Coordinates of N, CA and C in Angstrom, one line a residue:
X999 N 85.7 116.7 90.7 CA 86.8 117.4 90.2 C 88.0 116.4 89.8
X1000 N 88.3 115.5 90.7 CA 89.4 114.5 90.5 C 88.8 113.4 89.7
X1001 N 89.5 113.0 88.7 CA 89.2 111.8 87.9 C 90.4 111.0 87.7
X1002 N 90.3 109.7 87.9 CA 91.4 108.7 87.7 C 91.0 107.7 86.7
X1003 N 91.8 107.5 85.6 CA 91.5 106.5 84.6 C 92.6 105.6 84.4
X1004 N 92.3 104.3 84.8 CA 93.3 103.2 84.6 C 93.3 102.7 83.2
X1005 N 94.4 102.2 82.8 CA 94.5 101.5 81.5 C 95.7 100.5 81.5
X1006 N 95.7 99.6 80.6 CA 96.8 98.7 80.4 C 96.5 97.2 80.8
X1007 N 95.4 97.0 81.4 CA 95.0 95.6 81.8 C 94.8 94.8 80.6
X1008 N 94.7 93.5 80.8 CA 94.4 92.5 79.7 C 94.8 91.1 80.2
X1009 N 94.8 90.2 79.2 CA 95.1 88.8 79.4 C 96.6 88.6 79.1
X1010 N 97.3 87.9 80.1 CA 98.7 87.6 80.0 C 99.0 86.2 80.5
X1011 N 100.0 85.6 80.0 CA 100.3 84.2 80.5 C 101.1 84.3 81.7
X1012 N 101.1 83.3 82.6 CA 102.0 83.2 83.7 C 103.4 83.5 83.3
X1013 N 104.1 84.3 84.1 CA 105.5 84.6 83.8 C 105.6 85.9 83.0
X1014 N 104.5 86.4 82.4 CA 104.5 87.5 81.6 C 104.5 88.8 82.3
X1015 N 104.4 89.9 81.6 CA 104.5 91.3 82.2 C 103.4 92.1 81.6
X1016 N 103.0 93.1 82.4 CA 102.1 94.2 82.0 C 102.5 95.4 82.7
X1017 N 102.2 96.6 82.1 CA 102.3 97.9 82.8 C 101.0 98.6 82.8
X1018 N 100.5 98.9 84.0 CA 99.3 99.6 84.1 C 99.6 101.1 84.3
X1019 N 98.7 101.9 83.8 CA 98.8 103.3 83.9 C 97.6 103.9 84.5
X1020 N 97.7 105.0 85.2 CA 96.6 105.7 85.8 C 96.8 107.2 85.6
X1021 N 96.0 107.8 84.8 CA 96.1 109.2 84.4 C 95.1 110.0 85.3
X1022 N 95.6 111.0 85.9 CA 94.8 111.8 86.9 C 94.6 113.2 86.3
X1023 N 93.3 113.6 86.5 CA 93.0 115.0 86.3 C 92.4 115.6 87.5
X1024 N 92.6 116.9 87.7 CA 92.2 117.5 89.0 C 93.1 117.2 90.1
X1025 N 93.0 118.0 91.2 CA 93.8 117.8 92.3 C 95.2 118.3 92.1
X1026 N 96.0 118.3 93.2 CA 97.4 118.6 93.1 C 98.2 117.3 93.0
X1027 N 98.4 116.9 91.8 CA 99.0 115.5 91.6 C 100.4 115.4 92.3
X1028 N 101.2 116.4 92.1 CA 102.6 116.3 92.6 C 102.7 116.2 94.1
X1029 N 101.6 116.6 94.8 CA 101.6 116.6 96.3 C 100.7 115.5 96.8
X1030 N 100.2 114.6 96.0 CA 99.2 113.6 96.4 C 99.9 112.2 96.4
X1031 N 99.6 111.5 97.5 CA 100.0 110.1 97.5 C 99.2 109.3 96.6
X1032 N 99.8 108.3 95.9 CA 99.2 107.5 95.0 C 99.4 106.0 95.4
X1033 N 98.4 105.2 95.0 CA 98.5 103.8 95.3 C 97.7 102.9 94.3
X1034 N 98.1 101.7 94.2 CA 97.4 100.7 93.5 C 96.8 99.6 94.4
X1035 N 95.6 99.3 94.2 CA 94.9 98.2 94.9 C 94.4 97.2 93.9
X1036 N 94.1 96.0 94.4 CA 93.5 95.0 93.6 C 92.4 94.3 94.3
X1037 N 91.4 93.8 93.5 CA 90.3 93.0 94.1 C 90.0 91.8 93.2
X1038 N 90.1 90.6 93.8 CA 89.8 89.4 93.1 C 88.3 89.2 93.2
X1039 N 87.7 88.4 92.3 CA 86.3 88.0 92.4 C 86.0 87.5 93.7
X1040 N 85.0 88.1 94.4 CA 84.6 87.6 95.7 C 85.5 88.0 96.8
X1041 N 86.6 88.7 96.5 CA 87.6 89.0 97.5 C 87.5 90.5 97.9
X1042 N 88.4 90.8 98.9 CA 88.5 92.2 99.4 C 89.4 93.0 98.5
X1043 N 89.3 94.3 98.6 CA 90.2 95.2 97.9 C 91.4 95.4 98.7
X1044 N 92.6 95.0 98.2 CA 93.8 94.9 99.0 C 94.8 95.9 98.4
X1045 N 95.6 96.5 99.3 CA 96.7 97.4 98.8 C 97.8 96.6 98.2
X1046 N 98.3 97.1 97.0 CA 99.4 96.4 96.3 C 100.7 97.2 96.4
X1047 N 100.6 98.5 96.2 CA 101.8 99.4 96.1 C 101.4 100.8 96.4
X1048 N 102.3 101.6 97.0 CA 102.1 103.0 97.3 C 103.3 103.8 96.9
X1049 N 103.1 105.0 96.5 CA 104.2 105.9 96.2 C 103.8 107.3 96.8
X1050 N 104.8 107.9 97.5 CA 104.6 109.2 98.1 C 104.9 110.3 97.1
X1051 N 104.6 111.6 97.5 CA 105.1 112.7 96.6 C 106.6 112.8 96.5
X1052 N 107.3 112.3 97.5 CA 108.7 112.2 97.4 C 109.3 111.0 96.8
X1053 N 108.5 110.2 96.2 CA 108.9 109.0 95.4 C 109.3 107.8 96.3
X1054 N 109.0 107.8 97.6 CA 109.2 106.7 98.4 C 108.1 105.6 98.1
X1055 N 108.5 104.4 98.0 CA 107.6 103.3 97.6 C 107.5 102.2 98.6
X1056 N 106.3 101.5 98.6 CA 106.2 100.4 99.5 C 105.3 99.4 98.7
X1057 N 105.4 98.1 99.1 CA 104.7 97.0 98.4 C 104.2 96.0 99.4
X1058 N 103.1 95.3 99.0 CA 102.7 94.2 99.7 C 103.7 93.1 99.5
X1059 N 103.8 92.2 100.5 CA 104.7 91.1 100.4 C 104.5 90.2 99.2
X1060 N 103.2 90.1 98.8 CA 102.9 89.2 97.7 C 103.5 89.6 96.4
X1061 N 103.8 90.9 96.2 CA 104.2 91.4 94.9 C 105.6 92.0 95.0
X1062 N 106.2 92.1 96.2 CA 107.5 92.7 96.4 C 108.6 91.9 95.5
X1063 N 109.4 92.7 94.8 CA 110.3 92.1 93.9 C 109.8 91.8 92.5
X1064 N 108.5 91.8 92.3 CA 107.9 91.6 91.0 C 107.3 92.8 90.4
X1065 N 106.7 93.6 91.3 CA 106.0 94.8 90.8 C 106.8 96.1 91.2
X1066 N 106.6 97.1 90.4 CA 107.3 98.4 90.7 C 106.3 99.5 90.4
X1067 N 106.1 100.4 91.4 CA 105.2 101.6 91.2 C 106.1 102.8 90.9
X1068 N 105.7 103.7 90.0 CA 106.4 104.9 89.7 C 105.4 106.0 89.4
X1069 N 105.9 107.2 89.3 CA 105.0 108.3 89.0 C 105.8 109.3 88.1
X1070 N 105.0 110.0 87.2 CA 105.5 111.0 86.3 C 104.7 112.2 86.6
X1071 N 105.1 113.1 87.4 CA 104.3 114.3 87.8 C 104.0 115.2 86.6
X1072 N 104.9 115.3 85.6 CA 104.7 116.1 84.4 C 103.5 115.6 83.6
X1073 N 103.4 114.2 83.6 CA 102.3 113.6 82.8 C 101.1 113.3 83.7
X1074 N 101.2 113.6 85.0 CA 100.1 113.4 86.0 C 99.7 111.9 85.9
X1075 N 100.6 111.0 85.9 CA 100.4 109.6 85.7 C 101.2 108.8 86.7
X1076 N 100.6 107.7 87.2 CA 101.2 106.7 88.0 C 101.2 105.4 87.3
X1077 N 102.3 104.6 87.4 CA 102.4 103.4 86.7 C 102.6 102.2 87.7
X1078 N 102.2 101.0 87.2 CA 102.5 99.8 88.0 C 103.1 98.8 87.0
X1079 N 104.4 98.6 87.0 CA 105.0 97.6 86.2 C 104.9 96.3 86.9
X1080 N 104.3 95.3 86.2 CA 104.1 94.0 86.8 C 104.9 92.9 86.0
X1081 N 105.8 92.3 86.7 CA 106.6 91.2 86.0 C 106.4 89.9 86.7
X1082 N 106.8 88.8 86.1 CA 106.7 87.5 86.6 C 105.3 87.2 87.2
X1083 N 104.3 87.5 86.4 CA 102.9 87.5 86.8 C 102.5 86.0 87.1
X1084 N 101.6 85.9 88.1 CA 101.1 84.6 88.5 C 99.6 84.6 88.4
X1085 N 99.0 83.4 88.3 CA 97.5 83.4 88.3 C 96.9 84.1 89.5
X1086 N 97.5 84.0 90.6 CA 97.0 84.7 91.8 C 97.0 86.2 91.7
X1087 N 97.7 86.8 90.7 CA 97.6 88.2 90.5 C 96.4 88.6 89.7
X1088 N 95.6 87.7 89.3 CA 94.3 88.0 88.5 C 93.4 88.8 89.4
X1089 N 93.0 90.0 89.0 CA 92.2 90.9 89.8 C 91.8 92.1 88.9
X1090 N 90.9 92.9 89.4 CA 90.7 94.2 89.0 C 91.6 95.1 89.7
X1091 N 92.4 95.9 89.0 CA 93.4 96.8 89.7 C 92.9 98.2 89.7
X1092 N 92.9 98.9 90.8 CA 92.4 100.2 91.0 C 93.4 101.2 91.4
X1093 N 93.4 102.4 90.9 CA 94.3 103.5 91.2 C 93.6 104.3 92.3
X1094 N 94.3 104.8 93.2 CA 93.8 105.7 94.3 C 94.7 106.9 94.5
X1095 N 94.1 108.0 94.6 CA 94.8 109.3 94.9 C 94.3 109.8 96.3
X1096 N 95.2 110.2 97.1 CA 94.9 110.8 98.4 C 95.2 112.3 98.3
X1097 N 94.2 113.1 98.5 CA 94.3 114.5 98.4 C 95.3 115.1 99.4
X1098 N 96.2 115.9 99.0 CA 97.1 116.6 99.9 C 96.4 117.5 100.8
X1099 N 95.4 118.2 100.4 CA 94.7 119.2 101.1 C 93.7 118.6 102.1
X1100 N 92.9 117.7 101.7 CA 91.8 117.2 102.5 C 92.0 115.8 103.1
X1101 N 92.9 115.0 102.5 CA 93.1 113.6 102.9 C 92.0 112.7 102.3
X1102 N 91.1 113.2 101.5 CA 90.1 112.4 100.8 C 90.7 111.5 99.8
X1103 N 90.2 110.3 99.7 CA 90.6 109.3 98.7 C 89.7 109.4 97.5
X1104 N 90.4 109.3 96.3 CA 89.7 109.2 95.0 C 90.1 108.0 94.3
X1105 N 89.1 107.3 93.7 CA 89.4 106.0 93.1 C 89.0 106.0 91.6
X1106 N 89.8 105.3 90.8 CA 89.5 105.0 89.5 C 88.5 103.9 89.4
X1107 N 88.0 103.6 88.2 CA 87.0 102.5 88.0 C 87.6 101.1 87.8
X1108 N 88.9 101.0 87.7 CA 89.6 99.8 87.6 C 89.9 99.3 86.2
X1109 N 90.9 98.4 86.1 CA 91.2 97.7 84.9 C 91.5 96.3 85.2
X1110 N 91.0 95.4 84.4 CA 91.1 93.9 84.7 C 92.4 93.3 84.2
X1111 N 93.1 92.6 85.1 CA 94.2 91.9 84.7 C 93.9 90.4 84.9
X1112 N 94.1 89.6 83.9 CA 93.8 88.2 83.9 C 95.1 87.4 83.6
X1113 N 95.6 86.6 84.5 CA 96.8 85.8 84.3 C 96.4 84.4 84.1
X1114 N 96.6 83.9 82.9 CA 96.1 82.5 82.6 C 96.8 82.0 81.4
X1115 N 97.0 80.7 81.4 CA 97.5 80.0 80.2 C 96.4 79.4 79.4

């Protein structure tokens, strides 16, 4: 029922910016917690940013001050604005929705961000 589709990834130079989008279908989007994770080649999938239904946000220390998560409930979309990108930010970025009713997590298939000169 729930489907998450990420977009906006690509190749960017160090210091550049990208905005990722995650469009959600199914579920009660406005009552669901949303998050962005990332996974480097050979690495673990790590939490990057979270946003609650009440628009409270939190960030990993590695991206705090550079990334911003936001949501548009009318468009059923969550965004990740990424500024001052570093090569260490290179990863596949995944969108996650946590169901308000069941607590079940739903994942998108990811979008690749490559930061390189």
